[in-house]
N, CA, C and O atoms as a Tinker XYZ file with bonds, in Angstrom:
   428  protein
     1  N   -149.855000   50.627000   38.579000    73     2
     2  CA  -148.968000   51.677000   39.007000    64     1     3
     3  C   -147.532000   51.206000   38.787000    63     2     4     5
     4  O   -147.133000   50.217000   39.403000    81     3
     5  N   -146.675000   51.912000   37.875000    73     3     6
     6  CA  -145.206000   51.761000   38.131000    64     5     7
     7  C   -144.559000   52.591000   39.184000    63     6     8     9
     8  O   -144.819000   53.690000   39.674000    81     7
     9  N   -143.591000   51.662000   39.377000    73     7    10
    10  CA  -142.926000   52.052000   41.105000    64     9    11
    11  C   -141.389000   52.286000   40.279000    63    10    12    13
    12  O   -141.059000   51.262000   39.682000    81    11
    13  N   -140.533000   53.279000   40.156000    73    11    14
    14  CA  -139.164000   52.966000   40.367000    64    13    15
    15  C   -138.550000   53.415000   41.571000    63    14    16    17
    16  O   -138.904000   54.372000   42.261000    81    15
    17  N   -137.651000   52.679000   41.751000    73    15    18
    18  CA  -137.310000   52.416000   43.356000    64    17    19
    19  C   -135.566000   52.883000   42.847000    63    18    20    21
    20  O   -135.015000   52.190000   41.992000    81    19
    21  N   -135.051000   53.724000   43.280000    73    19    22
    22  CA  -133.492000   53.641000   43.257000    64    21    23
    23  C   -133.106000   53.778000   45.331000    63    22    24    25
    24  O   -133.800000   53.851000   46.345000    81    23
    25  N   -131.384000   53.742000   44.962000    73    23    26
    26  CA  -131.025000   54.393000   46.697000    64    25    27
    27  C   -129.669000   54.546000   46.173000    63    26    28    29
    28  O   -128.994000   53.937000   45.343000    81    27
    29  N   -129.509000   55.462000   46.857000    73    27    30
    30  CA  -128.563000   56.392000   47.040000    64    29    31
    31  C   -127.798000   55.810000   48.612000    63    30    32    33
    32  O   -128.440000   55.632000   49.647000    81    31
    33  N   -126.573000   55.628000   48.486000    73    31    34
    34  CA  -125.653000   55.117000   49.277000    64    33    35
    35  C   -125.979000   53.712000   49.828000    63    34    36    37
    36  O   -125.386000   53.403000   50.861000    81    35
    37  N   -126.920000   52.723000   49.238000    73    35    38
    38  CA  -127.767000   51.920000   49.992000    64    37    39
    39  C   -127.805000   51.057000   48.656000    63    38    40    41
    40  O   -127.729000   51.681000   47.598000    81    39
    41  N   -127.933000   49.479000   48.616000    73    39    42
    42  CA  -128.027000   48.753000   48.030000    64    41    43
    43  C   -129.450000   48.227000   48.330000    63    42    44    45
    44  O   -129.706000   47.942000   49.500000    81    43
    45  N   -130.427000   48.069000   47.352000    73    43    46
    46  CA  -131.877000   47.552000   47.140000    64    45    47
    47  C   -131.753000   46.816000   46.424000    63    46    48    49
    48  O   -131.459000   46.813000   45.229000    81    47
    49  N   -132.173000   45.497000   47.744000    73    47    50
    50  CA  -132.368000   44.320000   47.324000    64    49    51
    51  C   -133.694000   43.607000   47.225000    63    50    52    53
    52  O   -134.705000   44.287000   47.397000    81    51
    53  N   -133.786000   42.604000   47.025000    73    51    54
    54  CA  -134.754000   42.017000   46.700000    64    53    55
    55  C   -135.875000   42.218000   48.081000    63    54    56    57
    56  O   -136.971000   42.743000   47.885000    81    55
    57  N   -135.619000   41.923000   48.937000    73    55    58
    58  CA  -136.599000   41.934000   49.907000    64    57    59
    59  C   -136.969000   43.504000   50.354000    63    58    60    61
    60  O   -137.942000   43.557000   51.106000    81    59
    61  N   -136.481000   44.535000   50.087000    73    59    62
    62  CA  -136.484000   46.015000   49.773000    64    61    63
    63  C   -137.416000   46.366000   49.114000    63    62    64    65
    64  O   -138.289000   47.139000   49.509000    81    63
    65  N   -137.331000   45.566000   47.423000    73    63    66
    66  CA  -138.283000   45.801000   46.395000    64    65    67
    67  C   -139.391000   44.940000   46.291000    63    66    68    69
    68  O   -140.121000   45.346000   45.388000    81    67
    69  N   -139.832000   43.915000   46.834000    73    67    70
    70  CA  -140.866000   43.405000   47.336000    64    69    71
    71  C   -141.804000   44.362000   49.238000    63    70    72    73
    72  O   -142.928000   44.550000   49.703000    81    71
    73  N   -141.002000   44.509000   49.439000    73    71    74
    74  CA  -141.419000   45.036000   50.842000    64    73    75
    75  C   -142.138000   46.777000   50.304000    63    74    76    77
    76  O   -143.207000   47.112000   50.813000    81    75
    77  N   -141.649000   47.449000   49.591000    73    75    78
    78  CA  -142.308000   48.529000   48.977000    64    77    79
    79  C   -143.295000   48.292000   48.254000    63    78    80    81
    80  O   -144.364000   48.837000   48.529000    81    79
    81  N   -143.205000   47.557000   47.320000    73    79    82
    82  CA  -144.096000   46.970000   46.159000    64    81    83
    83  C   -145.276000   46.377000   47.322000    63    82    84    85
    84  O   -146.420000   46.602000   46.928000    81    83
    85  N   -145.224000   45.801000   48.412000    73    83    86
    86  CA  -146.492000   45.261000   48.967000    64    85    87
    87  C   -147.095000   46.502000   49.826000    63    86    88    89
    88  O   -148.280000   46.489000   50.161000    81    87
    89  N   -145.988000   47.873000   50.261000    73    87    90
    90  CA  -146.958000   48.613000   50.662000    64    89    91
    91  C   -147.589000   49.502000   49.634000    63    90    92    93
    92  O   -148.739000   49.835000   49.921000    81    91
    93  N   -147.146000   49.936000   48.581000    73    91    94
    94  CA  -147.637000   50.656000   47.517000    64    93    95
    95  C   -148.875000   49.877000   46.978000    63    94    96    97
    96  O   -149.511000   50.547000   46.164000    81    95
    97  N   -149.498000   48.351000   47.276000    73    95    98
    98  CA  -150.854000   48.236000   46.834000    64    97    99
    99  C   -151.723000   48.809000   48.106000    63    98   100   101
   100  O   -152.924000   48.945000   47.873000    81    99
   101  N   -151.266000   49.162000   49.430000    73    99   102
   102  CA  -152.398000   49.702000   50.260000    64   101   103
   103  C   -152.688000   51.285000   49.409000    63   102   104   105
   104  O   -153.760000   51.819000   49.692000    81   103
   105  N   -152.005000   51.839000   48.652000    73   103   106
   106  CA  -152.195000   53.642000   48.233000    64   105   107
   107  C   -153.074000   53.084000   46.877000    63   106   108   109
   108  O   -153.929000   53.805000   46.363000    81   107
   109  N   -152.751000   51.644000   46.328000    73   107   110
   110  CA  -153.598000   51.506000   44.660000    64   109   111
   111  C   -155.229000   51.210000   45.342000    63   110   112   113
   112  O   -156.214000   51.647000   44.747000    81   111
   113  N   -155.379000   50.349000   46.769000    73   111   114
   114  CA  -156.808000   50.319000   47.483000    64   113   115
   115  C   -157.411000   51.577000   47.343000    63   114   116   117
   116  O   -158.442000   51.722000   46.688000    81   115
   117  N   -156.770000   52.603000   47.982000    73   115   118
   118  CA  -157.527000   53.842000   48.414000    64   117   119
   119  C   -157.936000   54.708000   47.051000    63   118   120   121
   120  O   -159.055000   55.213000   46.970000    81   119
   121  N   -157.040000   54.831000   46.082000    73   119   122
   122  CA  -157.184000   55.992000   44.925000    64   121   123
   123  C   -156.374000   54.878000   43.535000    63   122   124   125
   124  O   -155.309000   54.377000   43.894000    81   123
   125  N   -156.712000   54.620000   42.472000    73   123   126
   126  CA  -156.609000   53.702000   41.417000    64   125   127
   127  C   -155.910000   54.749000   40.392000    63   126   128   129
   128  O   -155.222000   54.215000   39.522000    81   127
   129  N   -155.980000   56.022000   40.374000    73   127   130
   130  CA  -155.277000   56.885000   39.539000    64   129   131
   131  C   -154.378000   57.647000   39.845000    63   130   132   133
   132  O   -154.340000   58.876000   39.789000    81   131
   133  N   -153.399000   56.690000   40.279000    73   131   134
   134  CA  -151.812000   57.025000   40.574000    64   133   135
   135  C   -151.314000   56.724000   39.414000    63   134   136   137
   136  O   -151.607000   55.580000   39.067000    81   135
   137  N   -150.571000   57.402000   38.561000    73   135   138
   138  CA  -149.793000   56.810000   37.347000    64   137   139
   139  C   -148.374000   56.199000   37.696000    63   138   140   141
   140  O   -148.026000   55.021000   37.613000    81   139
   141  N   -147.656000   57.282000   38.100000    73   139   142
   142  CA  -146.539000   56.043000   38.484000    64   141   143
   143  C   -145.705000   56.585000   39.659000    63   142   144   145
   144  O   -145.910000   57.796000   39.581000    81   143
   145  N   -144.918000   56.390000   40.656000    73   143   146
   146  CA  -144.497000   56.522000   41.839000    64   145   147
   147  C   -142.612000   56.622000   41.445000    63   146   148   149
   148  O   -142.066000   55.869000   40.639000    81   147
   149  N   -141.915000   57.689000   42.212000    73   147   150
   150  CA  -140.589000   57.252000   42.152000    64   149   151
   151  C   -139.687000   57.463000   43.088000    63   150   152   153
   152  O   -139.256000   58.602000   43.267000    81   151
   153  N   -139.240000   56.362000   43.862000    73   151   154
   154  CA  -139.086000   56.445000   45.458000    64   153   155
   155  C   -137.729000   55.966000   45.551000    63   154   156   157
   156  O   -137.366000   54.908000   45.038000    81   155
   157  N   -137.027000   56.689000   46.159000    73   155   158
   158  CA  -135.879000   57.198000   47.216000    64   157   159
   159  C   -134.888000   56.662000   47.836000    63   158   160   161
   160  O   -134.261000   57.620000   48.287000    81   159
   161  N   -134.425000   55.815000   48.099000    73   159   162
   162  CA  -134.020000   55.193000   49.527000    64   161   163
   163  C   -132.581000   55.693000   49.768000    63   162   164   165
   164  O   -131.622000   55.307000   49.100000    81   163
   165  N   -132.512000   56.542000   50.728000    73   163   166
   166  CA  -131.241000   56.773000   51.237000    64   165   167
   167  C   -130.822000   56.488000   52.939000    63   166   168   169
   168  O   -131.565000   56.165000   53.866000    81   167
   169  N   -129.163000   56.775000   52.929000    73   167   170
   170  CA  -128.863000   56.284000   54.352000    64   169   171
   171  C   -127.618000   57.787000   54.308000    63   170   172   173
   172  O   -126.694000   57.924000   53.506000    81   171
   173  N   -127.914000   58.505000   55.165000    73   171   174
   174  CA  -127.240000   59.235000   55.953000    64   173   175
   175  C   -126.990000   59.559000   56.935000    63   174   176   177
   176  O   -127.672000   60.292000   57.652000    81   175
   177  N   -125.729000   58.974000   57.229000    73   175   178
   178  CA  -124.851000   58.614000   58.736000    64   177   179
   179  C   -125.986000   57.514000   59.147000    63   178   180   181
   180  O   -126.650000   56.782000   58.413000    81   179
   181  N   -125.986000   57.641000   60.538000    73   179   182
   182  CA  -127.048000   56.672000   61.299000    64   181   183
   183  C   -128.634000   56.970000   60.868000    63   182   184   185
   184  O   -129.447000   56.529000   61.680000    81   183
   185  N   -129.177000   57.640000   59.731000    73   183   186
   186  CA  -130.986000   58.065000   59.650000    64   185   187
   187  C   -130.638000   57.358000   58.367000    63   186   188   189
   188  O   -129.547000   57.235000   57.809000    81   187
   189  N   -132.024000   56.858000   57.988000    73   187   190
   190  CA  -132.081000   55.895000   56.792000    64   189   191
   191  C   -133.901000   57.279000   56.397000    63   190   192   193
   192  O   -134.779000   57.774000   57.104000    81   191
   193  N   -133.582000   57.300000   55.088000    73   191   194
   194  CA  -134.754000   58.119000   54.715000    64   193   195
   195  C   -134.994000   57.726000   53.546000    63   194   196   197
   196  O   -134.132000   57.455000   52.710000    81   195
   197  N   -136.069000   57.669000   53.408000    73   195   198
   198  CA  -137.164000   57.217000   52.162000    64   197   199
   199  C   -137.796000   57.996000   51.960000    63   198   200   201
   200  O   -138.209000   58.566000   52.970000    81   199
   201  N   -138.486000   58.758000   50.081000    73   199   202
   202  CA  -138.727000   59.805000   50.107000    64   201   203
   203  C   -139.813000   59.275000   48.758000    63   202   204   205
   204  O   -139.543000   58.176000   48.275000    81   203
   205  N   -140.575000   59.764000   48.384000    73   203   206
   206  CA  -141.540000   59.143000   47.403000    64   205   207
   207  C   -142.146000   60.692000   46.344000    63   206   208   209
   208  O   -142.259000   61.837000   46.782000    81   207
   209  N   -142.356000   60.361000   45.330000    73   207   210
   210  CA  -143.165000   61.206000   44.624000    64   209   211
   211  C   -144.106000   61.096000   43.928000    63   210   212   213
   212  O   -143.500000   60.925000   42.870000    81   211
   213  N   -145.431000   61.043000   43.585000    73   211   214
   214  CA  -146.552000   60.091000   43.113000    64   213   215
   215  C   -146.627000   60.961000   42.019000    63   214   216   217
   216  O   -146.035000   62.040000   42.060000    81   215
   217  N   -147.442000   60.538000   40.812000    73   215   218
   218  CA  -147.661000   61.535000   39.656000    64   217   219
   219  C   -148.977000   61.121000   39.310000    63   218   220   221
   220  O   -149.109000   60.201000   38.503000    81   219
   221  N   -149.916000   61.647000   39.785000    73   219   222
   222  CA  -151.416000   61.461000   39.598000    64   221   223
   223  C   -152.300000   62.339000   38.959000    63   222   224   225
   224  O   -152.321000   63.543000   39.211000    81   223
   225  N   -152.913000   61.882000   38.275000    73   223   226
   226  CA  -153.923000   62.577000   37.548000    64   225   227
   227  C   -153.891000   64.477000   38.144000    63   226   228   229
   228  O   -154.575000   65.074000   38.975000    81   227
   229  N   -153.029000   64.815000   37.455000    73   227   230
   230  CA  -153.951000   66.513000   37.909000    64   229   231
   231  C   -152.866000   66.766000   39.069000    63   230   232   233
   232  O   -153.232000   67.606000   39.891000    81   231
   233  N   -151.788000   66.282000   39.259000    73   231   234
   234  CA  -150.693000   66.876000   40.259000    64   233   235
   235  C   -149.926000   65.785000   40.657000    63   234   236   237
   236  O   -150.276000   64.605000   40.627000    81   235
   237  N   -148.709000   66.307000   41.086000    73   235   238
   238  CA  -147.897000   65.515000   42.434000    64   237   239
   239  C   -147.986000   65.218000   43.739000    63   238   240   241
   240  O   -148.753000   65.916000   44.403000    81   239
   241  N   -147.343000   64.280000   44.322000    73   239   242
   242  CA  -147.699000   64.687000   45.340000    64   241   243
   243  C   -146.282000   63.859000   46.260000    63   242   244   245
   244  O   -145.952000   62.698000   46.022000    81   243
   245  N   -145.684000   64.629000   47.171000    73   243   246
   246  CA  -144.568000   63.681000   47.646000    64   245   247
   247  C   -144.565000   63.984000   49.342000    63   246   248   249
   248  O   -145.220000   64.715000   50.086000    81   247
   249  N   -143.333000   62.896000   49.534000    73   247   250
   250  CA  -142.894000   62.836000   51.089000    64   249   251
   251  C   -142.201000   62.378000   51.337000    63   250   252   253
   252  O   -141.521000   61.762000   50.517000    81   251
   253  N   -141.878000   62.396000   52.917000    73   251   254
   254  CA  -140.510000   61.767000   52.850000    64   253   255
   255  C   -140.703000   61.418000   54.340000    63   254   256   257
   256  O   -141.582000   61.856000   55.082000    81   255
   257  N   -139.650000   60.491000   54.662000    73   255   258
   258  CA  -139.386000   60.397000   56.313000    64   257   259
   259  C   -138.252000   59.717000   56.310000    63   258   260   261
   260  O   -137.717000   59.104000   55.387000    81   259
   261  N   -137.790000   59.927000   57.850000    73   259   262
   262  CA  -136.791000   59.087000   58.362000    64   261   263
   263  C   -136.383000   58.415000   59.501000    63   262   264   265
   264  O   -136.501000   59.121000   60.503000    81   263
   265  N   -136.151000   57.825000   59.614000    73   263   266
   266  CA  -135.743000   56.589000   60.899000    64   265   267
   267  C   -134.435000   55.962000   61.479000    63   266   268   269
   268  O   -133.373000   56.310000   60.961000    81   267
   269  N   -134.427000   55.432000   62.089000    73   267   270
   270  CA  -133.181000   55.057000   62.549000    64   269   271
   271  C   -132.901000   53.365000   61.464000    63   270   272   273
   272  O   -131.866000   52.857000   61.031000    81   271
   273  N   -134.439000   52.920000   61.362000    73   271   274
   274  CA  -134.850000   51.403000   60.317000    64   273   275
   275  C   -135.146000   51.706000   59.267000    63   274   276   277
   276  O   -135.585000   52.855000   59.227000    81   275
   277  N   -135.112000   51.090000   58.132000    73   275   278
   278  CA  -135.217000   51.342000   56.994000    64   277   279
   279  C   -136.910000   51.219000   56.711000    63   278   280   281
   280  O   -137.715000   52.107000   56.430000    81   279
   281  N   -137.103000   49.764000   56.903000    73   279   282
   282  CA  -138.210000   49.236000   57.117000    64   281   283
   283  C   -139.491000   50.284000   57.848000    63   282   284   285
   284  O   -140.624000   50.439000   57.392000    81   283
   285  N   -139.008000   50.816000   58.895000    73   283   286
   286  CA  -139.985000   51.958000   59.643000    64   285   287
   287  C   -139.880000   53.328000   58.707000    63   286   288   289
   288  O   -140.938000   53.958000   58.731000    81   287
   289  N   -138.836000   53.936000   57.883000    73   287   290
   290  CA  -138.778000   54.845000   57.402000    64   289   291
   291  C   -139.983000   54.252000   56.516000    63   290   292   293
   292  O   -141.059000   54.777000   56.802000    81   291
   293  N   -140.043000   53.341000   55.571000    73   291   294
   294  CA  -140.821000   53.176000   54.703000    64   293   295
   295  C   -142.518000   52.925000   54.939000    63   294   296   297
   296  O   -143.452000   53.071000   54.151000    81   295
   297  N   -142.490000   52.514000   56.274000    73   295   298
   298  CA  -144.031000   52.708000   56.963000    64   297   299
   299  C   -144.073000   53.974000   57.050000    63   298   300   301
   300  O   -145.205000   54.343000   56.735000    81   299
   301  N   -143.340000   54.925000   57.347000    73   299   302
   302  CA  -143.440000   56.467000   57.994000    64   301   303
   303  C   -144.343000   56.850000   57.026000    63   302   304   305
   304  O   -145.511000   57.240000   57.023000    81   303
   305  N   -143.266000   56.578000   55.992000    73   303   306
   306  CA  -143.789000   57.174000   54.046000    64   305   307
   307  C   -144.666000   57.250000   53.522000    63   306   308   309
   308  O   -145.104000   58.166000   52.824000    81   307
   309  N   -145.295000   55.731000   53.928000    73   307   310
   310  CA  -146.615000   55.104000   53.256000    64   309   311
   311  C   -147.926000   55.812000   54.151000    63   310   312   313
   312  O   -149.006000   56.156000   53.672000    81   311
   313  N   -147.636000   55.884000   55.121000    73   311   314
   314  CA  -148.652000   56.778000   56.157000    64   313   315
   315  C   -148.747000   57.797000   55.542000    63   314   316   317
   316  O   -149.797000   58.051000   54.953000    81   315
   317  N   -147.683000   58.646000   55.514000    73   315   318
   318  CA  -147.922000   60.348000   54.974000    64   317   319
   319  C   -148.772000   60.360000   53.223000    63   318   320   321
   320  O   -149.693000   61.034000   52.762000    81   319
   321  N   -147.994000   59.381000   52.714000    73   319   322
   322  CA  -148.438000   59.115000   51.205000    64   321   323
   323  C   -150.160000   58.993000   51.218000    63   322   324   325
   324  O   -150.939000   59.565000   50.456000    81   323
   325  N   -150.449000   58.151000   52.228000    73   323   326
   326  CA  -152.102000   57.352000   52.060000    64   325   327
   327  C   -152.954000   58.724000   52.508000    63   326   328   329
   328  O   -154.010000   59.111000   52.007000    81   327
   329  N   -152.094000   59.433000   53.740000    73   327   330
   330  CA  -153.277000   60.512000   54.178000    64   329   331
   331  C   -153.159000   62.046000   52.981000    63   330   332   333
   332  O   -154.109000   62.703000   52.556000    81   331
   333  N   -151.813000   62.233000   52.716000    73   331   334
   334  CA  -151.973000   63.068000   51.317000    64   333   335
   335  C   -153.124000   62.704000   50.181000    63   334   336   337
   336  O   -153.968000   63.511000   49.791000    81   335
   337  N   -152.988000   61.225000   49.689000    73   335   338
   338  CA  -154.024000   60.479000   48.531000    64   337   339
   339  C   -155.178000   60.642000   48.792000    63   338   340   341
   340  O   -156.032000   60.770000   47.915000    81   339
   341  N   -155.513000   60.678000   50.490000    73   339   342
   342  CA  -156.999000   60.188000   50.249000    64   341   343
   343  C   -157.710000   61.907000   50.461000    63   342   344   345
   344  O   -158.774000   62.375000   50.056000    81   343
   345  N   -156.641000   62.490000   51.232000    73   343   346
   346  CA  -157.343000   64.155000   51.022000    64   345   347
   347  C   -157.209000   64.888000   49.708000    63   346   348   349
   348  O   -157.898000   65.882000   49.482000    81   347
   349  N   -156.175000   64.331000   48.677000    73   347   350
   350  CA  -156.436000   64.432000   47.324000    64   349   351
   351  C   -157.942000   64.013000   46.798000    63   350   352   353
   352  O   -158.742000   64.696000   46.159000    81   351
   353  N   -158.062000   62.631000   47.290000    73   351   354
   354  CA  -159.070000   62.264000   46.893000    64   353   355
   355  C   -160.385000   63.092000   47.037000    63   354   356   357
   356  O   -161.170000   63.299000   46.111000    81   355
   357  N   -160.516000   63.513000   48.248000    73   355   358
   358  CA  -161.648000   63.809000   48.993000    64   357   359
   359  C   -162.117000   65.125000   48.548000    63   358   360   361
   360  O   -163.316000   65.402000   48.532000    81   359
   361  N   -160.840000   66.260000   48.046000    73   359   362
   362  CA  -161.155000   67.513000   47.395000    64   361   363
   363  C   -161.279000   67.022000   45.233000    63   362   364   365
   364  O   -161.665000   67.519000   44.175000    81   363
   365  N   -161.021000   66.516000   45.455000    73   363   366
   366  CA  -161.518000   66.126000   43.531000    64   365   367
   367  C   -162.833000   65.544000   43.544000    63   366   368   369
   368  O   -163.572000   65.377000   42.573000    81   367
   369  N   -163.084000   65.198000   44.982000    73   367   370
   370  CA  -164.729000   64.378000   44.728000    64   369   371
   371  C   -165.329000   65.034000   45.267000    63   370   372   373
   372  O   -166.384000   64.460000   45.540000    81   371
   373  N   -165.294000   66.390000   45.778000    73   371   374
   374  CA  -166.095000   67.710000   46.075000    64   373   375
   375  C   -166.769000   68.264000   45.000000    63   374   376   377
   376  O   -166.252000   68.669000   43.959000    81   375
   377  N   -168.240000   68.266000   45.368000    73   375   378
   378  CA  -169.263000   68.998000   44.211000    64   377   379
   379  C   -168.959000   70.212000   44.337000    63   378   380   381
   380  O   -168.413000   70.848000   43.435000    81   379
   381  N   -169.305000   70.752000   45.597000    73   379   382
   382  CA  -169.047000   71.870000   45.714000    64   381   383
   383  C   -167.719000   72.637000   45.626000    63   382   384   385
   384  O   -166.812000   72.276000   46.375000    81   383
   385  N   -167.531000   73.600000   44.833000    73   383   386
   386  CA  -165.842000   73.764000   45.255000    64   385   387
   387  C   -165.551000   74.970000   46.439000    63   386   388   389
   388  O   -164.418000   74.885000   46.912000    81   387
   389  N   -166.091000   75.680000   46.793000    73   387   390
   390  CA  -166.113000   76.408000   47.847000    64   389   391
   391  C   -166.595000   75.654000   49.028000    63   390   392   393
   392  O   -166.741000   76.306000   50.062000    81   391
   393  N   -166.845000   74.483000   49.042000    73   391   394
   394  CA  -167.265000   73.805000   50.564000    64   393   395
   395  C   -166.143000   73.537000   51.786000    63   394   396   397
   396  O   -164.950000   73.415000   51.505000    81   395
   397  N   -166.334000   73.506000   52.322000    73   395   398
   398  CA  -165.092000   72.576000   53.791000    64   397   399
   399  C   -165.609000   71.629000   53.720000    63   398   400   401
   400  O   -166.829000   71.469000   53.746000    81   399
   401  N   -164.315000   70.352000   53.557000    73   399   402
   402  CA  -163.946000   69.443000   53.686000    64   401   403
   403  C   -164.799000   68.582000   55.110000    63   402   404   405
   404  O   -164.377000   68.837000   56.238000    81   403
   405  N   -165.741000   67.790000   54.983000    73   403   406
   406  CA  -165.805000   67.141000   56.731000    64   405   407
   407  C   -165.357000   65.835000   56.643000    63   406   408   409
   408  O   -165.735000   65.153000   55.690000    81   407
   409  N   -164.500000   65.302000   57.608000    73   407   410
   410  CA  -164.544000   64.210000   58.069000    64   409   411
   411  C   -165.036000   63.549000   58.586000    63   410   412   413
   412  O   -166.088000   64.007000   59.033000    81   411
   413  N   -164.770000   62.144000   58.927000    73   411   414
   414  CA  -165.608000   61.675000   59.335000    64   413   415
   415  C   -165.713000   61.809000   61.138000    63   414   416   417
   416  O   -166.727000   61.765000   61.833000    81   415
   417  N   -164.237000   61.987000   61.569000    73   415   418
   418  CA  -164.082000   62.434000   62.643000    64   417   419
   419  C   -165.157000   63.361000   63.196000    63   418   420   421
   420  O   -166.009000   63.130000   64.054000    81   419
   421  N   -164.914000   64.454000   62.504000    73   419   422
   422  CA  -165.564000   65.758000   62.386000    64   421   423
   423  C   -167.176000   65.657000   62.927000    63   422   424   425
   424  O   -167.544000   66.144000   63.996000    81   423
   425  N   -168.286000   64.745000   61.742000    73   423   426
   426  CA  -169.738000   63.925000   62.265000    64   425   427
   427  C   -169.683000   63.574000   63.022000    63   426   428
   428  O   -170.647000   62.969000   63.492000    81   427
């Protein structure tokens, strides 16, 4: 998966672009056909927001969040990102296409 990482009012540094890069292999675990990712980092006034857009096989898919931490904005992200991916996932690996979705919750 390629990642480009820019920010807007915000300097990304090294520990920025390692700290993304190690959560973006938890989204390559779950779904392997992400082509490439292009993520965000901004700071307006006191909210720091991180915003992502994935380009995967057969659609997009994006999000965003924000925080008062940079670091937590980018957990926010990766949360929304993993549960978008894997319900991507879960309707492309539907035989049926008129079925509802169950979770596992759900059983």
């Amino acid at each position: 998966m390629q990642i480009n990482l820019t920010g807007h009012h915000i300097d990304v540094t090294e520990a920025l672009k390692s700290y993304v890069d190690s959560k973006f292999e938890r989204l390559a675990r779950h779904f392997d056909h992400v082509i490439n990712a292009h993520v965000v980092l901004s700071v307006e006034k006191l909210t720091q927001k991180a915003e992502a857009t994935l380009h995967i096989n057969g659609g997009k898919v994006f999000a965003d969040s924000t925080h008062e931490d940079m670091y937590a904005a980018i957990d926010g992200l990766i949360d929304k990102l993993d549960r978008q991916v894997i319900r991507y996932k879960e309707k492309k690996n539907s035989h049926r296409p008129g079925a509802p979705i169950v979770t596992a919750e759900e059983e």
